[in-house]
CSV table of C-alpha atoms and ligand atoms in Angstrom, one decimal:
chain,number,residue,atom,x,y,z
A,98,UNK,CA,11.0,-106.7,196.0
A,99,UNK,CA,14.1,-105.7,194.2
A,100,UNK,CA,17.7,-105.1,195.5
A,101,UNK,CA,18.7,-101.7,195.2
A,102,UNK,CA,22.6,-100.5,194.4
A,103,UNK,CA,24.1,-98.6,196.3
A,104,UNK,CA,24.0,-95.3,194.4
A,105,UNK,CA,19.9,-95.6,194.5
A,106,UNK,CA,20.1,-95.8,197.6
A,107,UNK,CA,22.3,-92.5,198.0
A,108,UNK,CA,19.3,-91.1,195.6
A,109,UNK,CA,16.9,-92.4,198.0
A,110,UNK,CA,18.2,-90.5,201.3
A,111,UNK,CA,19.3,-87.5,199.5
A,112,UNK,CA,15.4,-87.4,198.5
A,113,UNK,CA,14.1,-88.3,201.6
A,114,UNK,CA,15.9,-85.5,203.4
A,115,UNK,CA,13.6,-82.7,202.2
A,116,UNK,CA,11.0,-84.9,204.1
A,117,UNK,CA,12.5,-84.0,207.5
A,118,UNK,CA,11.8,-81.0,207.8
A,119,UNK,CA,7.9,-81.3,207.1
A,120,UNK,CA,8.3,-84.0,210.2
A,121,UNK,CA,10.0,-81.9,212.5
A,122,UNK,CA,7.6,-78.9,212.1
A,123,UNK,CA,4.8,-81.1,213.9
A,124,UNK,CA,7.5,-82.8,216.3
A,125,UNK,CA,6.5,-81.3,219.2
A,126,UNK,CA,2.9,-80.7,219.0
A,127,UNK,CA,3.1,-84.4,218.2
A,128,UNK,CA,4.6,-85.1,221.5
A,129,UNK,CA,2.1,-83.1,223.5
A,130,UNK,CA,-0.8,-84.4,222.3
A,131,UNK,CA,-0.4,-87.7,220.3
A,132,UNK,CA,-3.8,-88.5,219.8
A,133,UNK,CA,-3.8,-85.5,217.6
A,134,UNK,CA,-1.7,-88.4,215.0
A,135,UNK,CA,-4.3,-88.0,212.8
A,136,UNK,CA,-4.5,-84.5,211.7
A,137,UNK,CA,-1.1,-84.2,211.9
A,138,UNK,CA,0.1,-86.7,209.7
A,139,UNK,CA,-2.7,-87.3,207.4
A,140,UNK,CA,-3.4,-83.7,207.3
A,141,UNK,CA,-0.2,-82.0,206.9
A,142,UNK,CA,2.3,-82.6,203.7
A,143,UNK,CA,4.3,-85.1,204.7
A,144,UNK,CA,3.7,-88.4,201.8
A,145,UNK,CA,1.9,-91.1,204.7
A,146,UNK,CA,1.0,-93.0,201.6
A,147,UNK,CA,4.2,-93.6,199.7
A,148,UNK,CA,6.0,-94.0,203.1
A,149,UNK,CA,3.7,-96.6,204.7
A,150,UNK,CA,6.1,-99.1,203.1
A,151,UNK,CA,2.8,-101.1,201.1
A,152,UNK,CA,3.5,-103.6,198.7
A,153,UNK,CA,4.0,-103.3,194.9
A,154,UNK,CA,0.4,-104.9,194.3
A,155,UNK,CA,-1.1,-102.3,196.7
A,156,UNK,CA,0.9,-99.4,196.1
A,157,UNK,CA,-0.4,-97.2,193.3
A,158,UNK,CA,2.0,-94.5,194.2
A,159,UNK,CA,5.1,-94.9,195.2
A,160,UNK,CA,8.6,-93.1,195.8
A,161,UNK,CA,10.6,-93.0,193.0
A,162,UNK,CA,14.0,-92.3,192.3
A,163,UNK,CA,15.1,-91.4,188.8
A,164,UNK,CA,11.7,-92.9,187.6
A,165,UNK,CA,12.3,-96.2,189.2
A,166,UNK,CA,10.0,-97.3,192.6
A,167,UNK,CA,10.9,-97.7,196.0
A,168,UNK,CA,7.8,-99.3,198.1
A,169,UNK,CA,10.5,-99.4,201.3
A,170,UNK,CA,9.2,-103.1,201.8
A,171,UNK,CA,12.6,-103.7,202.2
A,172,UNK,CA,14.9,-103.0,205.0
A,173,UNK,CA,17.6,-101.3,203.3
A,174,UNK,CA,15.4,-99.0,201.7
A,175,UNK,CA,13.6,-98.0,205.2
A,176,UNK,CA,16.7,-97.8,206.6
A,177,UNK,CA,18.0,-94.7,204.5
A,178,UNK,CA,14.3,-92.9,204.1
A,179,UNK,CA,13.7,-93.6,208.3
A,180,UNK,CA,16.5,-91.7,209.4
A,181,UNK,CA,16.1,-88.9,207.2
A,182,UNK,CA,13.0,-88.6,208.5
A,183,UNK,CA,13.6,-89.5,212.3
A,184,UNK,CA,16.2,-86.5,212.1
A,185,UNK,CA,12.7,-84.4,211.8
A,186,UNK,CA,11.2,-86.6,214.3
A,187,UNK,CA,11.5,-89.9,214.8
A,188,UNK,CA,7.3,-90.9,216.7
A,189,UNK,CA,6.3,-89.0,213.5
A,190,UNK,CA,7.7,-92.4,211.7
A,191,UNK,CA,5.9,-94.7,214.2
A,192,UNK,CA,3.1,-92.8,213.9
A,193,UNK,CA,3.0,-93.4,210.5
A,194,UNK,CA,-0.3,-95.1,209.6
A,195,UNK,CA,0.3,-98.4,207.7
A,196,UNK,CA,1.7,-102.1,208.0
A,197,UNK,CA,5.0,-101.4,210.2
A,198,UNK,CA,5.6,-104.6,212.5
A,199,UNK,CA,2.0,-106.6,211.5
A,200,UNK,CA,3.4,-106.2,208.0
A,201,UNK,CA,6.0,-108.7,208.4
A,202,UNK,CA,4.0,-111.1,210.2
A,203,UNK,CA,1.6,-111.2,207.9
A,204,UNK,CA,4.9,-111.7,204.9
A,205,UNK,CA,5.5,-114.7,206.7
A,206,UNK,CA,2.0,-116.2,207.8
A,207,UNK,CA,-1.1,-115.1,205.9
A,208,UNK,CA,-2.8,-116.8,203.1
A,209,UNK,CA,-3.5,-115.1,200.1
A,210,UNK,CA,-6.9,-114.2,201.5
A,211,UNK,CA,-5.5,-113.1,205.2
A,212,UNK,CA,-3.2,-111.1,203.0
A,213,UNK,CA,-6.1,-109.6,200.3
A,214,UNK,CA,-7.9,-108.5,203.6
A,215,UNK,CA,-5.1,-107.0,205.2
A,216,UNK,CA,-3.6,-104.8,202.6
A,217,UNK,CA,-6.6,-103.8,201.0
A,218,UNK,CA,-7.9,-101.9,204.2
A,219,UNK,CA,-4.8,-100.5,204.3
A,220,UNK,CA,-4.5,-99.5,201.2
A,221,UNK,CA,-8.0,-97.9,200.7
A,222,UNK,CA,-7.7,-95.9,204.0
A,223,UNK,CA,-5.4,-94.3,206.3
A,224,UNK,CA,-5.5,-97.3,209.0
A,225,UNK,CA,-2.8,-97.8,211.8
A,226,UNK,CA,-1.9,-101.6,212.8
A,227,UNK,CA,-0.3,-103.1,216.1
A,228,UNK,CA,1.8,-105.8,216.9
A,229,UNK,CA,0.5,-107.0,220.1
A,230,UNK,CA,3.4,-109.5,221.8
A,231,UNK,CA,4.1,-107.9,225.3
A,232,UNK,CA,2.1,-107.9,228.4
A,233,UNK,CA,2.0,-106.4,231.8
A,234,UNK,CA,2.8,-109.2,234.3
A,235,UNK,CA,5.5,-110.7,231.8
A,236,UNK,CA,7.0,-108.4,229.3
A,237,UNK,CA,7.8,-109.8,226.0
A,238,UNK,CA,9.1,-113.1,227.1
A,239,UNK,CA,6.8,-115.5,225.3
A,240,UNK,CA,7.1,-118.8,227.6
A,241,UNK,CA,5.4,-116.6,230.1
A,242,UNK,CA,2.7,-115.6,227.7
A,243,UNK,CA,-0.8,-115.6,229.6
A,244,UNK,CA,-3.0,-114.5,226.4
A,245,UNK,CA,-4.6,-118.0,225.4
A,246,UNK,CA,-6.8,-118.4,222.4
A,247,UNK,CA,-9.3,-121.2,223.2
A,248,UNK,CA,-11.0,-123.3,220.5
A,249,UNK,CA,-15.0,-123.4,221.2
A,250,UNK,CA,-17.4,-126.7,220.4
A,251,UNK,CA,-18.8,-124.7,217.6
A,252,UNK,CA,-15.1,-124.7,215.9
A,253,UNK,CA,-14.3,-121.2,216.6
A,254,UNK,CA,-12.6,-119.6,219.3
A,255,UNK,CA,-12.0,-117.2,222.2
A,256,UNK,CA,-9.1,-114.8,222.8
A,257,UNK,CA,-8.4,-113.3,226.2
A,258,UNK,CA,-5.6,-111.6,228.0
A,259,UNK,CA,-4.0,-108.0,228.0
A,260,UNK,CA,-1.2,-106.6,225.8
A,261,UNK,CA,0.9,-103.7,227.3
A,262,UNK,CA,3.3,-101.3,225.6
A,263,UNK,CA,1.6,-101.7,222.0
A,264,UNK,CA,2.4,-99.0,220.1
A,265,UNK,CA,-0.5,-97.4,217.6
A,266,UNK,CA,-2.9,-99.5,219.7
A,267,UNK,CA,-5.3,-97.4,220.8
A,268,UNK,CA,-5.7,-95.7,217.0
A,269,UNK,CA,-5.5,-99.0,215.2
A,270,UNK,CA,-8.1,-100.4,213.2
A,271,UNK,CA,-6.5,-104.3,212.9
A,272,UNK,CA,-3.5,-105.9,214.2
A,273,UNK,CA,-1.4,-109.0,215.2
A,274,UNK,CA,-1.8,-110.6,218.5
A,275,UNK,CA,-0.1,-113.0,219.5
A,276,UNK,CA,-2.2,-115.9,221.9
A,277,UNK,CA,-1.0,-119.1,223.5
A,278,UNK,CA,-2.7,-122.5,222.4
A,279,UNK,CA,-0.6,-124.7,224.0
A,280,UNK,CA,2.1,-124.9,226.3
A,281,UNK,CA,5.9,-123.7,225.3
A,282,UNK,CA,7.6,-121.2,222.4
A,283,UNK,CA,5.9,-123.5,219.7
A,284,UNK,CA,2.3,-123.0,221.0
A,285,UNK,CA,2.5,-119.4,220.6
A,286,UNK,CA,-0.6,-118.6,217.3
A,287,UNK,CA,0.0,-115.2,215.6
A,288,UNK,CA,-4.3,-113.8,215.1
A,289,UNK,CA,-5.2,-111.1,212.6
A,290,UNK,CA,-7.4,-109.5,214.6
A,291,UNK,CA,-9.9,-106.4,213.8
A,292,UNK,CA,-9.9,-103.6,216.9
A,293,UNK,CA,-13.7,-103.3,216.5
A,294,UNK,CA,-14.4,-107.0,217.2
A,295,UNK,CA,-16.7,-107.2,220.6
A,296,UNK,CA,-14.5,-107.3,223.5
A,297,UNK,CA,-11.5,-105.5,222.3
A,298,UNK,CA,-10.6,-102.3,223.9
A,299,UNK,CA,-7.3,-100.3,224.0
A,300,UNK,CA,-6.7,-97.2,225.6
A,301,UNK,CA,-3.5,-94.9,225.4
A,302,UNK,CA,-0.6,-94.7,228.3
A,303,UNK,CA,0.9,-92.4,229.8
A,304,UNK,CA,4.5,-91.9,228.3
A,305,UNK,CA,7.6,-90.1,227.7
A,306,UNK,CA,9.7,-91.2,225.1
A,307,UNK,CA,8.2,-91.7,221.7
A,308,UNK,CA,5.0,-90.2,222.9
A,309,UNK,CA,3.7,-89.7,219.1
A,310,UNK,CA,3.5,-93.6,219.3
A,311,UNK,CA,0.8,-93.7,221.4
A,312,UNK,CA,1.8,-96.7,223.2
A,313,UNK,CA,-1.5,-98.6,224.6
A,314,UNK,CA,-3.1,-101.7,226.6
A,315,UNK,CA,-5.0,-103.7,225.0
A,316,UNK,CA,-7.6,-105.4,226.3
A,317,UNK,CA,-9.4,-108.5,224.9
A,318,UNK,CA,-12.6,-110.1,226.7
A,319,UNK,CA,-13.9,-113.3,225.0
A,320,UNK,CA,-13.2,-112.0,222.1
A,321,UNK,CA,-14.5,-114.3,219.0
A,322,UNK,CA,-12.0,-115.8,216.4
A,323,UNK,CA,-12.4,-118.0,213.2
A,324,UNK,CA,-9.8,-120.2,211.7
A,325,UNK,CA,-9.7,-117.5,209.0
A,326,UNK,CA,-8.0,-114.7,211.3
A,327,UNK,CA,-5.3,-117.3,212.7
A,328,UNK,CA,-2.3,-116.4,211.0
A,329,UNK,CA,-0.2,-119.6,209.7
A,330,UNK,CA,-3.3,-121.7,210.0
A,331,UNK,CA,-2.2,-125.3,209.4
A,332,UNK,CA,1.5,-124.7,209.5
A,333,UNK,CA,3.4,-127.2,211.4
A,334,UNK,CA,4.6,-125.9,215.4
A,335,UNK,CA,7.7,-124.6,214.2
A,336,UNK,CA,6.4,-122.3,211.2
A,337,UNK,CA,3.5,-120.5,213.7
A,338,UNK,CA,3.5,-117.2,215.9
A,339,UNK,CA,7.0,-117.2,217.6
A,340,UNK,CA,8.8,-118.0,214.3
A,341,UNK,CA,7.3,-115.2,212.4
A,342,UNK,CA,7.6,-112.9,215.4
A,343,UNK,CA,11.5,-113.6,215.4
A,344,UNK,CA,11.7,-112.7,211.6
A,345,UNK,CA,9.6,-109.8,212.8
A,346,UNK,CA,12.0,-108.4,215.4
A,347,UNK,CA,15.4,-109.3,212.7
A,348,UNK,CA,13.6,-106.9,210.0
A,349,UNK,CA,12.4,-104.3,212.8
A,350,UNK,CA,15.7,-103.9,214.9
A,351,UNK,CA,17.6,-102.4,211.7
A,352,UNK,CA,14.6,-99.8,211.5
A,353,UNK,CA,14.5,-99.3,215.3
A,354,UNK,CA,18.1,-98.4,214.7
A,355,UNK,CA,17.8,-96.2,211.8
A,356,UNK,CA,15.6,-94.0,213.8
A,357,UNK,CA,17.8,-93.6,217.1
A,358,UNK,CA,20.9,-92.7,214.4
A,359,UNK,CA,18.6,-90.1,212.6
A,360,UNK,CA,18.1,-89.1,216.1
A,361,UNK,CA,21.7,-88.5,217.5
A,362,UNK,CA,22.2,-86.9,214.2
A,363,UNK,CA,19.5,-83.9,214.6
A,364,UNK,CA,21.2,-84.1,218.5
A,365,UNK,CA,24.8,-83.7,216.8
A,366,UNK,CA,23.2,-80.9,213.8
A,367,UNK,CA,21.6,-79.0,216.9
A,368,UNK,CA,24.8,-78.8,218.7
A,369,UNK,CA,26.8,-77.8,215.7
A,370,UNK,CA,24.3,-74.9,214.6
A,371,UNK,CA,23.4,-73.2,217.8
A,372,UNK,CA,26.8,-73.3,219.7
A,373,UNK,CA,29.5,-72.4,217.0
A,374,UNK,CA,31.9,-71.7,219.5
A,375,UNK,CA,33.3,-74.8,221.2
A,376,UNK,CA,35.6,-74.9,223.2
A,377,UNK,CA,38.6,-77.4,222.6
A,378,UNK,CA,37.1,-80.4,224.7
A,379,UNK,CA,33.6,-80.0,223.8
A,380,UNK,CA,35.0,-79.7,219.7
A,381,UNK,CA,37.2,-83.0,220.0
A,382,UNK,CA,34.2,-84.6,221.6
A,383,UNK,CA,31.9,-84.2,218.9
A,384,UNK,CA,34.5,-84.9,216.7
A,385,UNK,CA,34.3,-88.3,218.1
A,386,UNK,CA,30.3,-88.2,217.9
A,387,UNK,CA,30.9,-87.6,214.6
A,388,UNK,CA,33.2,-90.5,213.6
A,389,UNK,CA,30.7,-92.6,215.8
A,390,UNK,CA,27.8,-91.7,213.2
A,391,UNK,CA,29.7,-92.7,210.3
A,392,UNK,CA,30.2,-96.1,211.7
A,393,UNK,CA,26.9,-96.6,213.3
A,394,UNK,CA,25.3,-95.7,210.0
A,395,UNK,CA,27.7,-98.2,207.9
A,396,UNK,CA,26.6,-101.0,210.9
A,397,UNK,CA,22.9,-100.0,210.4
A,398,UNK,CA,23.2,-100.6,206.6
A,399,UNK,CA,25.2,-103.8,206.8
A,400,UNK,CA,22.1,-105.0,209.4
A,401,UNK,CA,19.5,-104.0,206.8
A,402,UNK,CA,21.1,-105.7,203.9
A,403,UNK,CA,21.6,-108.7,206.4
A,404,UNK,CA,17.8,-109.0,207.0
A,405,UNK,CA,16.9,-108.8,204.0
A,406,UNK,CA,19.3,-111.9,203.0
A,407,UNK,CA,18.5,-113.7,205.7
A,408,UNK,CA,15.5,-112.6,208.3
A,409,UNK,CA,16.8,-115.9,210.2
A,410,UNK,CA,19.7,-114.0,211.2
A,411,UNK,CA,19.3,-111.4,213.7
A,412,UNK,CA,23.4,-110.9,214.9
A,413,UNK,CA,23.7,-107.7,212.8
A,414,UNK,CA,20.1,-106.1,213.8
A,415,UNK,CA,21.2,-106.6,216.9
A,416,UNK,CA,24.5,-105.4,216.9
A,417,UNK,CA,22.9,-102.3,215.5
A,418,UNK,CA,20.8,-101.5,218.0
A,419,UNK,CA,22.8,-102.1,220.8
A,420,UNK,CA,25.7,-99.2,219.1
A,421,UNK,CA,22.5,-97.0,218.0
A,422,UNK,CA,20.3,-96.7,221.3
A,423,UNK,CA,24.0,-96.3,223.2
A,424,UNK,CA,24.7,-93.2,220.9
A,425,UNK,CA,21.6,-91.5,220.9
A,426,UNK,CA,21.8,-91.7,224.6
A,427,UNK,CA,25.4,-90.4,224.8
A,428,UNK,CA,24.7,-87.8,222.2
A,429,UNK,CA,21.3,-86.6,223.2
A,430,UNK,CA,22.7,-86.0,226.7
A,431,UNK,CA,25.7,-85.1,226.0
A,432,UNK,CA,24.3,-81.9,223.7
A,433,UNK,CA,21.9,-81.4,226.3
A,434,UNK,CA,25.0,-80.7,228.4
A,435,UNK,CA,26.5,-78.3,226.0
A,436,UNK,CA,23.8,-76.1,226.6
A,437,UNK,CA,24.1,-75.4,230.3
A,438,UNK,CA,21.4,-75.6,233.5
A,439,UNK,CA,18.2,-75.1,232.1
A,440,UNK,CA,19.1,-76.4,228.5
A,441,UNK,CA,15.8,-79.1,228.8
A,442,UNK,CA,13.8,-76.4,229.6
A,443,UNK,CA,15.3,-73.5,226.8
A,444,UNK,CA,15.6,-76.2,224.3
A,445,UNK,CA,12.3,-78.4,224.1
A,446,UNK,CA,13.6,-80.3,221.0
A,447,UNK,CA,16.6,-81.7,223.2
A,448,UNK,CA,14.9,-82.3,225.4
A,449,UNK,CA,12.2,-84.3,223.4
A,450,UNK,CA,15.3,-85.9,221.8
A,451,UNK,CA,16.6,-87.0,225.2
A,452,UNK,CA,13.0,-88.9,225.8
A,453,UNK,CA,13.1,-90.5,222.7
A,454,UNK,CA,16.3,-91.7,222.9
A,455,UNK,CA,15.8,-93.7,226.7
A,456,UNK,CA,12.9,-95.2,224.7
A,457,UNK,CA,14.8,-97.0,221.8
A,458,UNK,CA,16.9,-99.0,224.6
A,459,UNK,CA,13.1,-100.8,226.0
A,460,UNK,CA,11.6,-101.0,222.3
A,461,UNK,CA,12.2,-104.3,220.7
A,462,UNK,CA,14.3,-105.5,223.6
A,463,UNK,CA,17.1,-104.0,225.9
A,464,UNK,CA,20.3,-103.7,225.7
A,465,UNK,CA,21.0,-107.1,227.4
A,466,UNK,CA,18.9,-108.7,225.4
A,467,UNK,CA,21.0,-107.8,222.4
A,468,UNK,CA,24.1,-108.4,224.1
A,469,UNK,CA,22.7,-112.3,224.3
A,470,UNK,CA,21.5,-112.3,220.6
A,471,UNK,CA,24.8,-110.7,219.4
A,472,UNK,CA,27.3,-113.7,221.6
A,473,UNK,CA,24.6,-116.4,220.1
A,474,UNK,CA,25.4,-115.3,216.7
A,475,UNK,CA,29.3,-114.9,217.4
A,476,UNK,CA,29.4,-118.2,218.9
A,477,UNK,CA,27.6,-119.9,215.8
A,478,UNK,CA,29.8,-118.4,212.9
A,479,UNK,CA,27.2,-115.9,212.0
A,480,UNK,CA,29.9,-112.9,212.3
A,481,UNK,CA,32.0,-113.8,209.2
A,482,UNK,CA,34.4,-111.1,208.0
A,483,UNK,CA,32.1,-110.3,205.3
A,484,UNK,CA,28.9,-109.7,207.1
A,485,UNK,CA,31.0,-107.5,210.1
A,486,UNK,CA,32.4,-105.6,207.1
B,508,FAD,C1,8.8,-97.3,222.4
B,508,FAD,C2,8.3,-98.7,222.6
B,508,FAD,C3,7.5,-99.3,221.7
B,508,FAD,C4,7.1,-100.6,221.9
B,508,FAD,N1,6.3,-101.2,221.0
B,508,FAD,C5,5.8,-102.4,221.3
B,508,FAD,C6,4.8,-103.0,220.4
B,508,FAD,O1,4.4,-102.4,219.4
B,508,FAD,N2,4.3,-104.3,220.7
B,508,FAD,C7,4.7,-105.0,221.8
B,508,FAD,O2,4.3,-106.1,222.0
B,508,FAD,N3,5.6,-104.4,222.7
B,508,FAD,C8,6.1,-103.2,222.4
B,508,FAD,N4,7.0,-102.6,223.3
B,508,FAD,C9,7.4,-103.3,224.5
B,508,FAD,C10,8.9,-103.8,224.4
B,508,FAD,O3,9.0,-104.7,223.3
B,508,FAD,C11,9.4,-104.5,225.6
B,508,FAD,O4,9.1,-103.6,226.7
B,508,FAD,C12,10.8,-104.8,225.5
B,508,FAD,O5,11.0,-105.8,224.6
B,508,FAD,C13,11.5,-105.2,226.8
B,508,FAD,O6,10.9,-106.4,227.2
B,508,FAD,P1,10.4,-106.5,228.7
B,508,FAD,O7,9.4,-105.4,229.1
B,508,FAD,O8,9.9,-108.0,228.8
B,508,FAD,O9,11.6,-106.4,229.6
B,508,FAD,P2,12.7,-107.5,230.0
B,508,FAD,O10,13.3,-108.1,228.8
B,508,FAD,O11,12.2,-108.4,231.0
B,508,FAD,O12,13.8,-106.6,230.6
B,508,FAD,C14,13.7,-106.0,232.0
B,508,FAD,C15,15.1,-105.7,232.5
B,508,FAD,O13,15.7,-107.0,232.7
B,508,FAD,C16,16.9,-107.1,232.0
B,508,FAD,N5,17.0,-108.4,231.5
B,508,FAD,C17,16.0,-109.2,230.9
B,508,FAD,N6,16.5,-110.4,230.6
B,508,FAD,C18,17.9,-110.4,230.9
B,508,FAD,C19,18.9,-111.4,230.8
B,508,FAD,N7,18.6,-112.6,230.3
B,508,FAD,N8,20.1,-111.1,231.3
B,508,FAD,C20,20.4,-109.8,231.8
B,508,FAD,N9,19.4,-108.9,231.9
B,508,FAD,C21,18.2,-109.2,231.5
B,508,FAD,C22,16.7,-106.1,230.8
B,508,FAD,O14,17.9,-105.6,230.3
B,508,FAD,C23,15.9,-105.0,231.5
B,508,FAD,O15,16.8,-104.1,232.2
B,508,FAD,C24,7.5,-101.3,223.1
B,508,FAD,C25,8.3,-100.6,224.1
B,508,FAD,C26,8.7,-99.3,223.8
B,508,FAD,C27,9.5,-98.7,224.9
């Protein structure tokens, strides 16, 4: 992986722009039937391959900018191509097929052979993953975990328990699920798990926001494990599942971010092309929408670079969300507003927009949540003047 300056990155996002169009033009047959992902995505011109984010060694093809490669395996390079592309649509990213949030769990756990099995499968087909941490009865909290992974007498073992919320689920073809062993935060094991092992099902639910995610339960009966799918095998307690899931959430929350910004920006680009004629309120209001982008995109980029430093860290991510999902809501409705009684219904892609915006605040923890993460990191130093720069 290899830091970027800031002018590649300029290069990057002006590329990835023409790239939002092609995602907007399935946007809303995407969002009425998402199982239709498939033919979609890998059947319509949008690049799946160089976007998936794969890594150098498994990436024969990547972006490039000026002849030099971008694999987006890093944050600040995801961070300028996703919102590009989340101003086309913004599912039409999550529905991408590829590592997304298993990657990073596997950066931080697998062996080189957990790894070698991973990304080749990805790499030779189209294959969606899942990142299987929350579950009906007790969200993502992981002290209330109920999934166990028992070792057998014949030294392998048995997973069982149901994951809610999981987005790509039902399409995946292998994943991360995350199983207690033993009691606490520390007994938490991260398993590489393939979907067509006996007793795994997943089946999509019925959403709202996002719906080109395909958000799914999963369901796993006695499902048989060997030391080689356990992620982190060997590791001491503090190096296993809830550790790398952490890191996870530090790298993801700039990207979850990205996409709510690219978001109120198609919100704020709608408003600006289709009602030229303000009137003085509605003009100085988006005015301020405006300045709001600028800064929530400078926060977004200050996040990503953060992560990448230090995945430990996870006071800018966090800071980022909370300002991003707050102005995609206030935009999304607030556009939706300009346009008058019936403005849902006359305009389906505000409307879709309003959806998807609600949906950011519940993925990868609320608002409150962030809130807590953010006064942590205050209260420890993290905020230097640097960093909040
Ligand atoms: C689009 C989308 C994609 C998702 N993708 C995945 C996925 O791929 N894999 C996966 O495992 N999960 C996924 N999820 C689930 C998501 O991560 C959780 O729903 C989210 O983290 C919220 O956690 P929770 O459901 O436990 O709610 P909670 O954290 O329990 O929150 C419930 C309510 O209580 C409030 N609350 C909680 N704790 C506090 C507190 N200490 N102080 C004050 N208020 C508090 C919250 O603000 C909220 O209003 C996804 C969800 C969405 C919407």
């Amino acid at each position: 992986m290899t830091e970027h300056s800031e002018s590649f990155l300029r290069r990057l996002r002006h590329q990835a722009r023409e790239f939002a169009e092609t995602a907007r033009s399935t946007s809303l047959e995407l969002d009425r039937a998402p199982s239709r992902a498939a033919e979609l995505i890998l059947g319509g011109p949008l690049p799946w391959r160089q976007l998936a984010g794969l890594p150098a060694d498994h990436a024969d093809d990547p972006l490039r900018v000026d002849g030099r490669p971008a694999y987006l395996d890093r944050c600040a390079e995801q961070v300028v191509v996703f919102e590009e592309l989340a101003r086309g649509d913004a599912a039409a990213v999550l529905a991408l097929p590829g590592p997304s949030m298993s990657g990073h769990v596997v950066a931080e756990l697998a062996d080189p052979e957990q790894r070698d099995r991973y990304y080749r499968r990805l790499a030779d087909h189209p294959t969606w993953t899942f990142f299987g941490m929350t579950e009906p009865s007790h969200g993502s909290d992981p002290s209330s975990m109920t999934t166990v992974l028992r070792a057998g007498d014949d030294g392998a073992f048995r997973l069982d328990g149901t994951k809610r919320f999981v987005g790509n689920g039902a399409r995946a073809g292998l994943g991360v699920v995350f199983a207690r062993r033993n009691a606490g935060p520390l007994g938490v094991t991260a398993v590489l798990l393939d979907t067509d092992r006996r007793g795994f099902s997943a089946s999509a639910l019925p959403t709202s926001g996002l719906r080109g995610l395909e958000l799914s339960e999963l369901r796993l009966c006695d499902v048989p494990v060997t030391r080689r799918d356990i992620l982190g095998h060997g590791r001491s307690a503090t190096r296993q599942g809830m550790w790398a899931a952490t890191r996870t959430f530090n790298r993801f929350r700039p990207v979850v971010s990205c996409l709510a910004l690219g978001v109120a920006q198609a919100a704020y680009d709608y408003v600006r092309e289709h009602r030229r004629r303000l009137r003085a309120d509605e003009d100085w209001a988006m005015a301020r929408f405006a300045q709001r982008l600028t800064g929530v995109r400078a926060l977004v980029a200050s996040a990503a670079r953060s992560a990448d430093r230090d995945p430990a860290d996870g006071t800018l991510a966090s800071a980022a969300k909370l300002r991003a999902t707050r102005l995609a809501e206030d935009l999304t409705t607030t556009a939706v507003g300009l346009f008058g009684p019936g403005a849902r219904w006359d305009h389906p892609l505000l409307d879709k927009w309003v959806r998807d915006a609600r949906a950011f605040e519940f993925m990868e923890g609320t608002g409150n949540i962030q809130r807590q993460v953010l006064a942590q990191g205050y209260l420890h130093g993290r905020l230097t003047d640097e960093r909040a720069a």
